[in-house]
Tab-separated table of C-alpha atoms and ligand atoms in Angstrom:
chain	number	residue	atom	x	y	z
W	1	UNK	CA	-17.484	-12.050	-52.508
W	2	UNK	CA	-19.125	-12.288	-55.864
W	3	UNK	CA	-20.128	-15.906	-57.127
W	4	UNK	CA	-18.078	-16.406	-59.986
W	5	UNK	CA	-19.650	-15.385	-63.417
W	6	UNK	CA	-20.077	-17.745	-66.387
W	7	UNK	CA	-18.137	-17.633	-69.241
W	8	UNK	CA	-20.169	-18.419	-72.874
W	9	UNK	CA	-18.217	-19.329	-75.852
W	10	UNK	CA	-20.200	-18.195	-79.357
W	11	UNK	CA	-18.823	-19.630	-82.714
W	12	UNK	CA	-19.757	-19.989	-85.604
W	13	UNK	CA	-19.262	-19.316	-89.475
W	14	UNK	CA	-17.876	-15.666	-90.385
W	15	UNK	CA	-21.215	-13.920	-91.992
W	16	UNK	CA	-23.775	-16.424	-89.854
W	17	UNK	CA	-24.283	-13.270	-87.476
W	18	UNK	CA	-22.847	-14.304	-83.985
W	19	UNK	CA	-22.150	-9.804	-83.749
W	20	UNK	CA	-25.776	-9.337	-84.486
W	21	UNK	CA	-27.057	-11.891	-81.969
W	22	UNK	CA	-24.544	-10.555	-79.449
W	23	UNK	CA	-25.422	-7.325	-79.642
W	24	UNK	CA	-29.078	-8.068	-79.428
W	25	UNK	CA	-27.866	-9.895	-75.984
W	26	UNK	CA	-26.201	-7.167	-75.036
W	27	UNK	CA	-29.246	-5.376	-74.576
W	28	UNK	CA	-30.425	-7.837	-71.954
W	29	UNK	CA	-29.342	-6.136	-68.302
W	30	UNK	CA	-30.506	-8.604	-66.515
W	31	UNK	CA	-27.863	-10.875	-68.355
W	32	UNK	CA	-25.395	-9.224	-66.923
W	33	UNK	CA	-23.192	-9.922	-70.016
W	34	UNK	CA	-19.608	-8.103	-70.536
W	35	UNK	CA	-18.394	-8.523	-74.214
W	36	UNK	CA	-14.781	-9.664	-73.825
W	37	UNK	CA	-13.036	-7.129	-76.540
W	38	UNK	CA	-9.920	-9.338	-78.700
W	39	UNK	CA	-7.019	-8.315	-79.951
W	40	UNK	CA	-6.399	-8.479	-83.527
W	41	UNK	CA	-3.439	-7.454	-86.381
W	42	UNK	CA	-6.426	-7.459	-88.883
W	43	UNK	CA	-7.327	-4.111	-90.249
W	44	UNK	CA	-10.783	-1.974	-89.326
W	45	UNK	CA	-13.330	-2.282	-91.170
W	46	UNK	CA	-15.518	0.982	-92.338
W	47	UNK	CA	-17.496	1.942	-88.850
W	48	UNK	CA	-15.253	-0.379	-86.420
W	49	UNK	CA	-14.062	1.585	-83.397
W	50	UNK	CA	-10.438	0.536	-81.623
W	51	UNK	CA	-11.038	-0.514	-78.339
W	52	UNK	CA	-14.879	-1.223	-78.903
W	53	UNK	CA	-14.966	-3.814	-81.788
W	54	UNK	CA	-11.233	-4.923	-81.147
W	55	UNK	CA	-8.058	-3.314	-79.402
W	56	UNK	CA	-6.192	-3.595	-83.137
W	57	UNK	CA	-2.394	-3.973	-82.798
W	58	UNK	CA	0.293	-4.771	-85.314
W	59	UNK	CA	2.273	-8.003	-85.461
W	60	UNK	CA	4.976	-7.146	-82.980
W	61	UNK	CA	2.439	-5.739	-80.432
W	62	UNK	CA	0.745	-9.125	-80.504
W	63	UNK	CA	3.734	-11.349	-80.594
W	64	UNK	CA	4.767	-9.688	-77.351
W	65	UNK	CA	1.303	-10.040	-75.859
W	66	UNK	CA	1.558	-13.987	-76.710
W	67	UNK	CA	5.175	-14.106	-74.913
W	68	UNK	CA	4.191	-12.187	-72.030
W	69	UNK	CA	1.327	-15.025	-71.530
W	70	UNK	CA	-1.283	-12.291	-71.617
W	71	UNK	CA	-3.917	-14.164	-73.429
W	72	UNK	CA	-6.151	-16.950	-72.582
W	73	UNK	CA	-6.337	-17.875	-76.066
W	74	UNK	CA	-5.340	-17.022	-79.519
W	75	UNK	CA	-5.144	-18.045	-83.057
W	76	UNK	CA	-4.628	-16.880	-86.422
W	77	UNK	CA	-7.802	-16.813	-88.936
W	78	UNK	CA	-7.541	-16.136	-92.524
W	79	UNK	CA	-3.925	-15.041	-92.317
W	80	UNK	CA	-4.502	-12.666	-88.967
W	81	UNK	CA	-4.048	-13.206	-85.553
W	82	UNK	CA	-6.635	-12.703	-83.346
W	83	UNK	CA	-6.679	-12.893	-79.200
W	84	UNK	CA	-8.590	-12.942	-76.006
W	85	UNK	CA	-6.876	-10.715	-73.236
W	86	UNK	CA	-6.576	-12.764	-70.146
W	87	UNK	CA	-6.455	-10.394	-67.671
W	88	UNK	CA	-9.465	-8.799	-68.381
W	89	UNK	CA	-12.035	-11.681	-68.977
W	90	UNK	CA	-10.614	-13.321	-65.049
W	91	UNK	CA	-11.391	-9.508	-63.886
W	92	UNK	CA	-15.016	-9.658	-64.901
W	93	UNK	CA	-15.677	-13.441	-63.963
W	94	UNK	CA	-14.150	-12.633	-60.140
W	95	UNK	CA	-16.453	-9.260	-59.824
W	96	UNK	CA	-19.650	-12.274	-61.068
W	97	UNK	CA	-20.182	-10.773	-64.617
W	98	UNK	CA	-21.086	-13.427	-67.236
W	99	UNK	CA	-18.219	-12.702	-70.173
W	100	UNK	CA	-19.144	-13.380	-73.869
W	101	UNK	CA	-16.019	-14.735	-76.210
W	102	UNK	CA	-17.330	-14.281	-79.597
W	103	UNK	CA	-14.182	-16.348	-81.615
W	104	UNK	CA	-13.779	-18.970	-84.183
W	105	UNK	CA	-13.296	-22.701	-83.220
W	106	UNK	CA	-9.448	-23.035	-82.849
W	107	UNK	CA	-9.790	-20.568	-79.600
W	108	UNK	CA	-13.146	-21.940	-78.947
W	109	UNK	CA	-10.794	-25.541	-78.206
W	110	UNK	CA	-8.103	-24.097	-76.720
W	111	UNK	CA	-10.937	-22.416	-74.188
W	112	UNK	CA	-13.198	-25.764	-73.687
W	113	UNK	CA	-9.085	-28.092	-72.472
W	114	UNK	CA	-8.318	-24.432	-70.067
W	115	UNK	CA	-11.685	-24.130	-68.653
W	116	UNK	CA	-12.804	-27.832	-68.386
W	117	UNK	CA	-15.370	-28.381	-65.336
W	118	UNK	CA	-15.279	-24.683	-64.754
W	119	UNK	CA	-18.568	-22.336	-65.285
W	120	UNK	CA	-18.610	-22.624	-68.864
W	121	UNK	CA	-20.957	-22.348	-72.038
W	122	UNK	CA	-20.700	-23.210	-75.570
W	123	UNK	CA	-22.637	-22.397	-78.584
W	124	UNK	CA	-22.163	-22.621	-82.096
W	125	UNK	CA	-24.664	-20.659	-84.343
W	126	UNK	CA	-25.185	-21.932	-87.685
W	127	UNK	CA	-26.123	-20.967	-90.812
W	128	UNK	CA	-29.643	-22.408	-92.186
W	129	UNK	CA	-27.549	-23.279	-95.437
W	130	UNK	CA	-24.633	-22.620	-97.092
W	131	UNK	CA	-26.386	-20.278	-99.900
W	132	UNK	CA	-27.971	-18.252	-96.744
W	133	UNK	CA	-23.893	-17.724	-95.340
W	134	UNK	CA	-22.973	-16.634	-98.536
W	135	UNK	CA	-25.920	-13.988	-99.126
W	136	UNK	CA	-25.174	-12.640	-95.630
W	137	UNK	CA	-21.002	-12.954	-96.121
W	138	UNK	CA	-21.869	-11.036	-99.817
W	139	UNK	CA	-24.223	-8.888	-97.909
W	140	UNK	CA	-22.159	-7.457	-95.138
W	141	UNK	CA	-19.713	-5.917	-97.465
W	142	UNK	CA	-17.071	-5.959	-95.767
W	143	UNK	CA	-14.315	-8.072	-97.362
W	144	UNK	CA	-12.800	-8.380	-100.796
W	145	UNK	CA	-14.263	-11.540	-102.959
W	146	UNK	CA	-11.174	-13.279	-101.940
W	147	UNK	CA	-11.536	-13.042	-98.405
W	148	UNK	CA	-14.611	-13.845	-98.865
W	149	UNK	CA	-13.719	-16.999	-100.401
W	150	UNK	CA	-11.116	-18.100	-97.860
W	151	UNK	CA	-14.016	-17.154	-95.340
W	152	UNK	CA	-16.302	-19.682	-97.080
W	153	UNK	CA	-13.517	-22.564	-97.038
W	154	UNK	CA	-12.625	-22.351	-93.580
W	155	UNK	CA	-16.723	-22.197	-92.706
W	156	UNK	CA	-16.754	-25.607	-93.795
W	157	UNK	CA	-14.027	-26.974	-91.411
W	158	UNK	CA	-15.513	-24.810	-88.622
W	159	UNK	CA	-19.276	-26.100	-89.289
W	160	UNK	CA	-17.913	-29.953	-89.159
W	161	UNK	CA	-16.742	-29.078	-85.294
W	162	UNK	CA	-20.095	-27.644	-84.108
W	163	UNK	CA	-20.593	-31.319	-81.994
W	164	UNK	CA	-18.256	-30.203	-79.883
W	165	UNK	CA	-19.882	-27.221	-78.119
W	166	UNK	CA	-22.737	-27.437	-75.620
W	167	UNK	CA	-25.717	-25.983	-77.816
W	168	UNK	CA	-26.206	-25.965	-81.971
W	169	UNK	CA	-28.539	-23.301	-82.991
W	170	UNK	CA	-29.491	-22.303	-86.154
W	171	UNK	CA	-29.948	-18.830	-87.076
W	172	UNK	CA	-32.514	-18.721	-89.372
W	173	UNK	CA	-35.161	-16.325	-87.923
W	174	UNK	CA	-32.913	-13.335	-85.782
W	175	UNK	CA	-35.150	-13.080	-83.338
W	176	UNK	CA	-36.152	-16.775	-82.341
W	177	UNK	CA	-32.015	-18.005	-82.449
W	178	UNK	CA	-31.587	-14.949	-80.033
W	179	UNK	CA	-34.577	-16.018	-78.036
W	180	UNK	CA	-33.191	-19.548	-78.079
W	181	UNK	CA	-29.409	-18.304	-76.749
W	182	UNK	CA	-30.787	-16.451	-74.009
W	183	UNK	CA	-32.861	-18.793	-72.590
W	184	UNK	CA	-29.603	-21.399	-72.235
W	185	UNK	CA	-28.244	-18.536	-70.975
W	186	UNK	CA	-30.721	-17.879	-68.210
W	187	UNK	CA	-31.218	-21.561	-67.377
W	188	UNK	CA	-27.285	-21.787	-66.521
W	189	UNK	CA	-27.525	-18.880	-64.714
W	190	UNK	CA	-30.543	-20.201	-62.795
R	201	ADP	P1	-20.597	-12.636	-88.017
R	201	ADP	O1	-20.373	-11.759	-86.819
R	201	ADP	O2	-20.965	-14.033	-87.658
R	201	ADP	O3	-19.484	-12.601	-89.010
R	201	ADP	P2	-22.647	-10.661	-88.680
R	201	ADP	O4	-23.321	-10.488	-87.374
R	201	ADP	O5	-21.721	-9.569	-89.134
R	201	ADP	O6	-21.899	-12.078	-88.779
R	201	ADP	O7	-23.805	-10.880	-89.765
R	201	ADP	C1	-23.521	-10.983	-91.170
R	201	ADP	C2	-24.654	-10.303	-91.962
R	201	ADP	O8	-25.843	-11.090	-91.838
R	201	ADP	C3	-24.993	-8.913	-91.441
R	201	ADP	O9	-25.236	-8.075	-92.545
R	201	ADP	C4	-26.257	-9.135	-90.606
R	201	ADP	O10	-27.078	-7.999	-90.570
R	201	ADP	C5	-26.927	-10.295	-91.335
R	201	ADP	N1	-27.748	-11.197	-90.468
R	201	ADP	C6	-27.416	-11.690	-89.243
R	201	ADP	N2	-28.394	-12.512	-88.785
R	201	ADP	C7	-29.351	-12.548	-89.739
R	201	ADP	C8	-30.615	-13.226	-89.853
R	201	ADP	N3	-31.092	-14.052	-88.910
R	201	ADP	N4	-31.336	-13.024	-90.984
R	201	ADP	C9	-30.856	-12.214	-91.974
R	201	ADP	N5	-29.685	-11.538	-91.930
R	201	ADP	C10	-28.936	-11.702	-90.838
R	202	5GP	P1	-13.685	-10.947	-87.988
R	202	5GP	O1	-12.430	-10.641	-88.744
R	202	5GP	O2	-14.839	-11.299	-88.935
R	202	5GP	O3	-14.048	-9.894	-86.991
R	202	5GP	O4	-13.412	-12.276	-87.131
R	202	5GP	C1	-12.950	-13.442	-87.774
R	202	5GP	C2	-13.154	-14.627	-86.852
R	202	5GP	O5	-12.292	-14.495	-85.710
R	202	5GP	C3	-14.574	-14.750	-86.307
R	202	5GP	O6	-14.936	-16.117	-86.305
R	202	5GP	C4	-14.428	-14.231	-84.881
R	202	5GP	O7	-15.393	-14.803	-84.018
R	202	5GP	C5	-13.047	-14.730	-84.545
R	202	5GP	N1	-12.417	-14.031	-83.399
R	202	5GP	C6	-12.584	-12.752	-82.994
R	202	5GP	N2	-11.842	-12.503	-81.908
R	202	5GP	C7	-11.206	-13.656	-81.596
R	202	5GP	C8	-10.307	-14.050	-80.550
R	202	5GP	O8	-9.938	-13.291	-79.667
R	202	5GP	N3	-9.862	-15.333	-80.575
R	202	5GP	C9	-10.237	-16.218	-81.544
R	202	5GP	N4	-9.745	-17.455	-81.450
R	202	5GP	N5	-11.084	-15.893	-82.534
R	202	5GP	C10	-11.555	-14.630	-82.561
């Protein structure tokens, strides 16, 4: 049988760029990563693909998922609902695949009580200021100025719970807060 793969929480700010670093991890084979795919009610954003980015649902397709017990967390962020799919992420730890959760810190919580002394890593990325977030928030395009702005004032309740994960790192340079993930990575993989 398969050793057991680890599971590695990434939070962090919306706009710091945990789906850049991520996908830059991706790349690494001999990581062995599997991105764990959420559900979510929000809408898709310009280039997002169902099923790749997120399996998007509407309200009453998510509700039923939460009653049926199929996810191993979920939350609701700036007025959506967002979930990881249980069944799935337990699939890919049992065949020894490490599983990335890419959410926000509500789940993050809900993950560190569940999964407590089990094969687990957490890592918050942060921003190297607040002006920095916003640029890259601004940036990205992707939201209205007003969910932009409800982005900003959750970032600041999310960036005072960054003690509790494992790792803090700062992504400043792309490449170096990459480099710095996958070597915690690779040194809890042994
Ligand atoms: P998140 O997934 O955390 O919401 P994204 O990965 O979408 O953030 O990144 C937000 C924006 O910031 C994107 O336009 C991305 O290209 C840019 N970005 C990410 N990391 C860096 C970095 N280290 N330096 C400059 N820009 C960055
Ligand atoms: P976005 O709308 O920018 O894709 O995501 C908004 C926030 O929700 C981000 O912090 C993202 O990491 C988080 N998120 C994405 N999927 C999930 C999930 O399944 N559960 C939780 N708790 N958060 C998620």
């Amino acid at each position: 049988m398969a050793k057991r793969g680890l599971l590695i929480v990434i939070s962090g700010p919306s706009g710091v760029g945990k789906g850049t670093v991520r996908e830059l991890l991706m790349g690494d084979r001999e990581l062995d990563l599997v991105y764990s795919v959420s559900y979510t009610t929000r809408a898709m954003r310009p280039g997002e693909k169902d099923g790749v980015d997120y399996h998007f649902v509407d309200e009453t397709t998510f509700r039923k998922m939460v009653a049926e017990g199929g996810f191993l967390e979920h939350t609701n962020f700036v007025s959506h609902n967002y979930g990881t799919p249980k069944k799935e992420v337990f699939a890919a730890l049992e065949e020894g695949h490490n599983v990335i959760l890419e959410i926000e810190v509500n789940g993050a919580h809900q993950i560190m009580k569940k999964c407590k002394g089990e094969n687990l890593l957490t890592i918050f990325i942060l921003p190297p200021d607040r002006e920095t977030l916003l640029e890259r928030l601004v940036g990205r395009d992707t939201e209205d100025p007003e969910v932009i702005k409800a982005r900003l004032e959750k970032a600041s309740r999310e960036l005072a719970m960054a003690k509790d994960y494992d790792y803090q790192i700062v992504n400043d340079d792309l490449g170096k807060a990459v480099e710095a993930i996958r070597s915690l990575i690779r040194a809890r993989l042994g």
